[in-house]
Short mmCIF file of C-alpha atoms in Angstrom, two decimals:
data_model
loop_
_atom_site.label_atom_id
_atom_site.label_comp_id
_atom_site.label_asym_id
_atom_site.label_seq_id
_atom_site.Cartn_x
_atom_site.Cartn_y
_atom_site.Cartn_z
CA MET A 177 64.35 -12.66 149.14
CA LYS A 178 67.24 -11.49 146.72
CA GLN A 179 69.70 -13.34 148.43
CA SER A 180 67.79 -16.39 147.79
CA HIS A 181 67.25 -15.79 144.35
CA HIS A 182 70.78 -15.62 143.84
CA ALA A 183 71.17 -18.87 145.84
CA ASN A 184 68.87 -20.69 143.41
CA GLN A 185 70.28 -19.12 140.51
CA ASN A 186 73.61 -20.39 141.59
CA LEU A 187 72.35 -23.84 141.87
CA GLU A 188 70.76 -23.48 138.12
CA ASN A 189 74.27 -22.60 136.76
CA GLN A 190 75.83 -25.44 138.51
CA GLY A 191 73.39 -27.81 136.59
CA HIS A 192 72.13 -29.61 139.88
CA ILE A 193 68.58 -28.69 139.73
CA LYS A 194 66.25 -26.49 137.80
CA MET A 195 64.05 -24.63 139.84
CA ASN A 196 61.46 -21.60 139.60
CA PRO A 197 61.09 -19.96 143.20
CA THR A 198 57.79 -18.07 142.21
CA SER A 199 55.82 -21.14 140.85
CA LEU A 200 54.93 -22.06 144.51
CA LYS A 201 52.84 -19.03 146.45
CA THR A 202 50.48 -18.84 149.26
CA LYS A 203 47.28 -16.99 149.59
CA ASN A 204 49.11 -13.75 150.75
CA GLY A 205 51.43 -14.07 147.46
CA GLY A 206 54.34 -15.07 149.34
CA VAL A 207 56.85 -17.47 147.75
CA TYR A 208 58.22 -20.91 149.47
CA SER A 209 61.98 -19.82 147.98
CA LEU A 210 63.56 -21.07 151.22
CA VAL A 211 61.75 -24.13 151.31
CA VAL A 212 62.70 -25.09 147.62
CA GLN A 213 66.10 -24.39 148.46
CA CYS A 214 66.10 -26.59 151.41
CA LEU A 215 64.67 -29.36 149.48
CA ALA A 216 67.36 -29.00 146.72
CA VAL A 217 69.82 -29.06 149.26
CA LEU A 218 68.59 -32.31 150.85
CA LEU A 219 68.24 -33.68 147.28
CA ILE A 220 71.75 -33.10 146.42
CA SER A 221 73.04 -34.42 149.90
CA LEU A 222 70.79 -37.70 149.27
CA ILE A 223 72.53 -37.83 145.88
CA SER A 224 75.90 -37.68 147.31
CA ALA A 225 75.43 -40.06 150.29
CA GLY A 226 73.97 -42.51 147.61
CA GLU A 227 77.18 -42.27 145.59
CA VAL A 228 79.46 -42.60 148.67
CA TYR A 229 77.16 -45.65 150.20
CA ALA A 230 77.47 -47.35 146.71
CA GLN A 231 81.37 -47.54 147.10
CA ARG A 232 81.15 -49.12 150.71
CA THR A 233 82.34 -52.65 151.32
CA THR A 234 81.03 -54.91 154.10
CA THR A 235 83.77 -56.66 155.65
CA PHE A 236 82.90 -59.48 158.46
CA PHE A 237 85.63 -60.07 161.19
CA HIS A 238 86.30 -63.44 162.70
CA THR A 239 87.48 -64.06 166.29
CA ASP A 240 88.69 -66.98 168.22
CA GLY A 241 87.65 -67.86 171.80
CA LEU A 242 89.51 -65.00 173.24
CA GLY A 243 87.73 -62.65 170.93
CA SER A 244 91.22 -62.02 168.83
CA VAL A 245 90.47 -61.35 165.27
CA VAL A 246 91.98 -64.24 163.18
CA ALA A 247 90.38 -63.72 159.61
CA ALA A 248 88.25 -61.61 157.79
CA SER A 249 85.70 -62.29 154.53
CA ASP A 250 83.80 -60.33 152.35
CA LYS A 251 79.92 -60.38 151.83
CA ASN A 252 80.28 -63.38 149.56
CA GLY A 253 82.48 -65.47 152.12
CA LYS A 254 85.63 -64.92 150.48
CA LEU A 255 88.44 -65.21 152.65
CA LEU A 256 90.22 -61.85 152.58
CA TRP A 257 93.16 -62.51 155.06
CA ARG A 258 94.11 -64.60 158.01
CA LYS A 259 96.35 -64.29 160.87
CA SER A 260 97.61 -65.88 163.99
CA TYR A 261 98.71 -65.13 167.61
CA MET A 262 101.33 -66.57 169.87
CA PRO A 263 100.13 -67.11 173.30
CA TYR A 264 100.88 -63.73 174.58
CA GLY A 265 99.39 -62.06 171.47
CA ALA A 266 102.46 -61.43 169.01
CA GLN A 267 101.09 -61.86 165.62
CA THR A 268 102.37 -64.32 163.31
CA GLY A 269 100.15 -63.59 160.27
CA ASP A 270 98.85 -60.42 158.56
CA THR A 271 99.47 -57.38 160.91
CA SER A 272 97.92 -54.73 158.65
CA GLU A 273 94.68 -54.79 160.39
CA PRO A 274 94.69 -52.70 163.65
CA LEU A 275 92.10 -55.04 165.21
CA SER A 276 94.00 -57.77 166.78
CA TYR A 277 94.53 -59.52 169.92
CA THR A 278 91.47 -60.12 172.07
CA GLY A 279 90.15 -57.68 169.76
CA LYS A 280 91.91 -54.79 171.03
CA PRO A 281 93.59 -52.06 168.46
CA HIS A 282 97.28 -52.63 167.42
CA ASP A 283 99.59 -49.84 166.33
CA GLU A 284 101.81 -51.72 163.99
CA SER A 285 104.34 -48.89 163.93
CA THR A 286 105.08 -49.10 167.78
CA GLY A 287 104.25 -52.67 168.30
CA LEU A 288 101.69 -51.76 171.23
CA THR A 289 98.32 -52.84 171.82
CA TYR A 290 95.59 -50.47 173.17
CA PHE A 291 93.70 -51.88 175.97
CA GLY A 292 92.18 -48.54 177.25
CA ALA A 293 93.90 -47.82 180.69
CA ARG A 294 97.43 -48.63 179.29
CA TYR A 295 99.36 -50.04 176.51
CA TYR A 296 100.52 -53.88 176.27
CA ASP A 297 103.86 -54.98 174.26
CA PRO A 298 102.99 -58.55 173.29
CA GLU A 299 106.59 -59.29 172.20
CA LEU A 300 107.77 -58.28 176.16
CA ARG A 301 104.59 -60.00 177.25
CA ARG A 302 104.01 -56.95 179.45
CA PHE A 303 102.12 -53.79 179.95
CA ILE A 304 104.20 -50.78 179.22
CA SER A 305 103.02 -49.01 182.54
CA THR A 306 101.75 -50.05 185.96
CA ASP A 307 98.21 -51.31 186.82
CA PRO A 308 96.06 -48.18 187.81
CA VAL A 309 94.15 -50.46 190.19
CA GLY A 310 97.18 -51.46 191.89
CA PHE A 311 97.78 -54.59 194.46
CA MET A 312 94.66 -56.61 195.25
CA GLU A 313 94.84 -58.71 198.20
CA SER A 314 92.41 -61.37 196.42
CA ASN A 315 94.74 -62.10 193.66
CA PRO A 316 98.53 -62.05 194.88
CA MET A 317 99.94 -62.06 191.32
CA SER A 318 98.80 -58.74 191.00
CA PHE A 319 101.81 -57.77 193.02
CA ASN A 320 103.40 -57.36 189.71
CA ARG A 321 101.87 -54.27 188.23
CA TYR A 322 102.89 -55.11 184.49
CA ALA A 323 102.00 -58.53 184.42
CA TYR A 324 99.40 -59.58 181.73
CA VAL A 325 96.65 -61.75 182.94
CA ASN A 326 98.24 -63.44 185.85
CA ASN A 327 100.80 -64.73 183.28
CA ASN A 328 97.89 -66.95 181.71
CA PRO A 329 96.68 -66.02 178.69
CA TYR A 330 94.41 -68.88 177.67
CA LYS A 331 92.52 -68.62 180.96
CA TYR A 332 92.25 -64.97 181.35
CA VAL A 333 91.51 -61.90 179.18
CA ASP A 334 91.84 -58.27 180.10
CA PRO A 335 89.06 -55.95 179.07
CA ASP A 336 90.34 -52.45 179.71
CA GLY A 337 93.97 -52.85 180.91
CA ARG A 338 93.10 -52.69 184.71
CA VAL A 339 90.95 -55.90 185.89
CA LEU A 340 91.45 -59.37 184.55
CA GLU A 341 88.65 -61.78 183.94
CA THR A 342 88.35 -65.19 182.61
CA ALA A 343 87.15 -66.02 178.96
CA TRP A 344 84.45 -67.74 180.60
CA ASP A 345 82.79 -64.50 181.93
CA ALA A 346 82.96 -62.67 178.58
CA LEU A 347 81.87 -65.78 176.76
CA ASN A 348 78.66 -66.02 179.39
CA ILE A 349 77.83 -62.18 178.54
CA ALA A 350 77.80 -63.17 174.98
CA ILE A 351 75.84 -66.24 175.07
CA GLY A 352 73.45 -64.93 177.73
CA VAL A 353 72.59 -61.67 175.27
CA ALA A 354 72.12 -63.98 172.48
CA SER A 355 69.69 -66.14 174.30
CA PHE A 356 68.17 -63.08 175.93
CA VAL A 357 67.35 -61.64 172.24
CA SER A 358 66.15 -64.98 170.86
CA ASN A 359 63.60 -65.54 173.66
CA VAL A 360 62.07 -62.03 173.03
CA LYS A 361 61.95 -62.42 169.60
CA ASP A 362 60.18 -66.04 170.17
CA GLY A 363 57.94 -64.64 172.59
CA ASN A 364 59.33 -66.71 175.65
CA TYR A 365 59.63 -63.74 178.08
CA GLY A 366 60.02 -66.05 181.30
CA ALA A 367 63.22 -67.54 179.69
CA ALA A 368 64.15 -64.02 178.67
CA ALA A 369 63.67 -62.77 182.33
CA VAL A 370 65.83 -65.47 183.30
CA ASP A 371 68.34 -64.78 180.90
CA ALA A 372 68.52 -61.21 181.83
CA GLY A 373 69.41 -61.85 185.34
CA GLY A 374 72.39 -64.26 184.26
CA ILE A 375 73.60 -61.35 181.84
CA ILE A 376 73.28 -58.77 185.02
CA ILE A 377 75.22 -61.24 187.26
CA ASP A 378 77.85 -61.81 184.79
CA GLY A 379 78.25 -58.11 184.16
CA LEU A 380 78.93 -57.59 187.79
CA ALA A 381 81.40 -60.34 187.90
CA THR A 382 83.01 -58.69 184.85
CA ALA A 383 83.27 -55.28 186.75
CA ALA A 384 83.93 -56.79 190.15
CA PRO A 385 86.23 -59.91 189.93
CA PHE A 386 85.11 -60.95 193.85
CA ILE A 387 81.58 -61.95 192.21
CA PRO A 388 82.04 -65.35 190.58
CA GLY A 389 81.42 -65.45 186.65
CA GLY A 390 79.37 -67.99 184.90
CA ALA A 391 76.26 -67.47 187.03
CA SER A 392 74.11 -67.71 183.41
CA SER A 393 75.72 -70.77 182.78
CA ALA A 394 74.33 -72.17 186.01
CA ILE A 395 71.03 -70.93 185.54
CA LYS A 396 70.92 -72.62 182.26
CA ALA A 397 72.11 -75.63 183.62
CA GLY A 398 69.32 -75.68 186.11
CA ARG A 399 66.98 -75.08 183.40
CA TYR A 400 68.11 -77.51 181.10
CA GLY A 401 70.12 -80.24 183.11
CA ASP A 402 73.00 -79.84 181.13
CA GLU A 403 76.32 -81.93 182.13
CA VAL A 404 78.60 -80.43 184.11
CA VAL A 405 82.11 -81.12 184.57
CA ASP A 406 82.93 -82.25 187.86
CA VAL A 407 86.66 -81.40 188.47
CA ALA A 408 86.36 -82.13 192.32
CA LYS A 409 85.50 -85.73 191.89
CA GLY A 410 88.44 -86.72 189.73
CA ALA A 411 86.96 -85.89 186.29
CA GLY A 412 88.74 -82.97 184.45
CA ARG A 413 92.20 -84.15 186.02
CA PHE A 414 94.86 -86.28 185.02
CA ALA A 415 94.63 -90.10 186.28
CA ASP A 416 98.17 -89.33 188.22
CA GLU A 417 100.99 -86.76 188.40
CA ALA A 418 103.45 -88.79 186.59
CA LYS A 419 101.17 -88.54 183.46
CA LEU A 420 100.41 -84.57 183.99
CA ALA A 421 104.16 -84.08 184.22
CA GLY A 422 105.15 -86.27 181.22
CA HIS A 423 102.17 -84.44 179.07
CA PHE A 424 103.43 -80.96 180.46
CA GLU A 425 106.80 -81.92 179.15
CA LYS A 426 105.67 -82.89 175.81
CA HIS A 427 103.05 -80.15 175.28
CA GLY A 428 103.32 -77.30 177.63
CA ALA A 429 105.39 -75.28 175.40
CA GLU A 430 102.58 -75.26 172.92
CA PHE A 431 100.30 -73.12 175.01
CA GLY A 432 102.95 -71.26 176.80
CA ALA A 433 102.20 -72.91 179.86
CA LYS A 434 105.26 -72.25 182.55
CA ASN A 435 104.79 -75.27 184.98
CA ALA A 436 102.40 -78.55 184.98
CA ASP A 437 99.62 -76.50 187.14
CA GLU A 438 99.29 -74.17 184.29
CA TYR A 439 99.14 -76.65 181.77
CA LEU A 440 96.15 -78.38 184.09
CA SER A 441 94.37 -75.04 184.38
CA ILE A 442 94.61 -74.56 180.45
CA ALA A 443 93.35 -78.05 180.03
CA GLN A 444 90.30 -77.49 182.39
CA ASP A 445 89.47 -74.08 180.66
CA VAL A 446 89.34 -75.93 177.24
CA MET A 447 86.77 -78.48 178.70
CA LYS A 448 84.75 -75.54 180.23
CA ASN A 449 84.88 -73.08 177.33
CA GLY A 450 85.41 -75.38 174.29
CA THR A 451 82.99 -77.74 172.20
CA LYS A 452 82.63 -81.05 173.42
CA VAL A 453 83.04 -83.59 170.91
CA GLN A 454 83.03 -87.66 170.43
CA TYR A 455 86.15 -89.65 168.64
CA ALA A 456 87.32 -93.11 167.94
CA TYR A 457 90.34 -94.15 169.67
CA LYS A 458 91.55 -97.65 170.09
CA GLY A 459 88.22 -99.39 169.36
CA GLU A 460 86.25 -97.47 171.72
CA THR A 461 84.42 -94.01 171.78
CA ARG A 462 85.91 -91.21 173.85
CA THR A 463 85.03 -87.90 174.74
CA GLY A 464 87.14 -84.68 173.91
CA PHE A 465 86.98 -81.14 173.86
CA VAL A 466 88.22 -78.80 171.37
CA GLN A 467 88.77 -75.04 171.15
CA LEU A 468 89.81 -72.76 168.42
CA MET A 469 93.26 -70.93 168.97
CA GLY A 470 93.77 -68.97 165.71
CA THR A 471 95.83 -70.47 162.82
CA ASN A 472 99.33 -72.22 162.35
CA LYS A 473 101.92 -70.96 159.93
CA LYS A 474 100.39 -72.77 156.98
CA GLY A 475 97.02 -70.75 157.39
CA GLN A 476 95.16 -73.81 158.68
CA SER A 477 93.05 -73.51 161.83
CA LYS A 478 94.82 -74.56 165.20
CA PHE A 479 92.88 -76.16 167.98
CA ALA A 480 93.69 -77.00 171.49
CA PHE A 481 92.35 -80.59 172.06
CA VAL A 482 91.70 -82.24 175.37
CA GLY A 483 91.33 -85.96 175.53
CA THR A 484 89.62 -88.07 178.15
CA ASN A 485 89.32 -91.86 178.98
CA ASN A 486 85.95 -93.30 180.08
CA GLN A 487 86.14 -92.03 183.61
CA GLY A 488 86.46 -88.53 182.39
CA GLN A 489 90.20 -88.21 183.57
CA ILE A 490 92.23 -86.08 181.17
CA THR A 491 94.66 -88.11 178.83
CA THR A 492 96.36 -85.45 176.93
CA LEU A 493 96.21 -81.79 176.20
CA HIS A 494 97.87 -80.49 172.85
CA THR A 495 97.31 -78.44 169.73
CA LYS A 496 95.95 -80.24 166.50
CA SER A 497 95.40 -78.95 163.05
CA GLY A 498 95.10 -79.82 159.18
CA LYS A 499 94.40 -83.32 158.40
CA ASP A 500 95.21 -84.64 161.94
CA PHE A 501 92.90 -82.84 163.36
CA TRP A 502 89.98 -83.79 161.35
CA LYS A 503 90.99 -87.28 160.98
CA THR A 504 90.97 -87.50 164.78
CA LEU A 505 87.61 -86.09 165.19
CA ASN A 506 85.66 -87.66 162.24
CA GLY A 507 88.06 -90.73 161.01
CA ASN A 508 88.32 -88.75 157.59
CA ALA A 509 90.43 -85.88 156.92
CA SER A 510 88.26 -84.55 154.13
CA ASP A 511 85.25 -84.07 156.80
CA LYS A 512 85.87 -80.53 158.04
CA THR A 513 82.73 -80.34 160.30
CA ILE A 514 82.80 -80.38 164.15
CA TYR A 515 79.82 -82.33 165.57
CA PRO A 516 79.06 -81.27 169.11
CA ALA A 517 78.42 -84.31 171.09
CA PRO A 518 75.40 -84.06 173.43
#
C-alpha cells in the first residue's frame, strides 16, 4: 500500500489529478487506492487520446475504373492533389502519395509498385521477378512469367501479383457488396440473398480464373431485365475491318494498344464497364459509353469514349477531356455532368 501511495503522490506532484486514496473505504476499512490509480491513469490516457484525435485530418481518396488513386480531397471537398497514369501505371502527376496504380503502394525511391507476391516496374511494364503461379495452359500468354496482365492493362488488373482478373470481376464484387448492404438495410432480405450468391460466385472467379466472372451482373440482368450488349450479333464491333484498322492507327496509341484486336477489346471493355450515355451527332441521337481513365497533363478528367451507330456498331474509341468531352456529351461545355442513359 505504501507503493500505491507514492504513485498517487507522484501524480499529484505532476499536476495531473488531485486524489485522496483514503477517502474511499470498504466496510472492512480497506482502501480502493489501486482502483483510483487505474481510473486516474485511464482519465489521463483519454485526455491524451483526445488531443491526438483533435489533430487528425480526414482525407478522401478518389479512384478510376481500375482502382488507381487519381485524386484526394479533404472533408470539405477541397481538392488536395491530383495525378494520372500512363496505360501501364507510370505516374504523370503527384508522386508523393504511396497509394497509386490499381490501388497498390508505390515506392518513389525505387520506382517500384508492390503487388503482394512481387514488385512491378511501371516504366518497364514488367514485374521484376517471375510469376510464382507459373505457366497456365488456359492462358498461353502466361508463358512470359514477367508480363503484366497479358499486356492488356485496360481490360485486366492483377490483385496480388499472381493471377490476373478482369476489371469487370473486381467491379462486380464491389457492386455486389454495396447492393447486399443496401438490401439488408432496407429489409429486402430475398434480394440480399441473391446479391450474396453473386458475390460468392464473383469472388470464386477472382480466386480461380477458370470460373467466369460477372455472375452477379447476370443475376441482376435476369432480375431487372437490363439491356446487355450482344457482341456476337454485330453490336459491339466495328462495321468492317477497314474502319477498325483506320481508327486503331489513329487512336490506338492513346490506350497503349499494340494491334487492332487489342484496340477492339478495349472498346468492348469500355462498353461493358463504362457508363452508357446518349449524345447528339449529325442531327440524330447516338448511344455512347464513357469510362474515367484518370487526368490529362492539364489536370482535367480524361475519359475513354466509345461511339456507336444506330445498329450498335462501334464507330470510334478515343480519349476525350476538357471542353471537347462535355460539349460532345451535353452540347454545352459548361455542363460538366454525366447523365446515364436508360
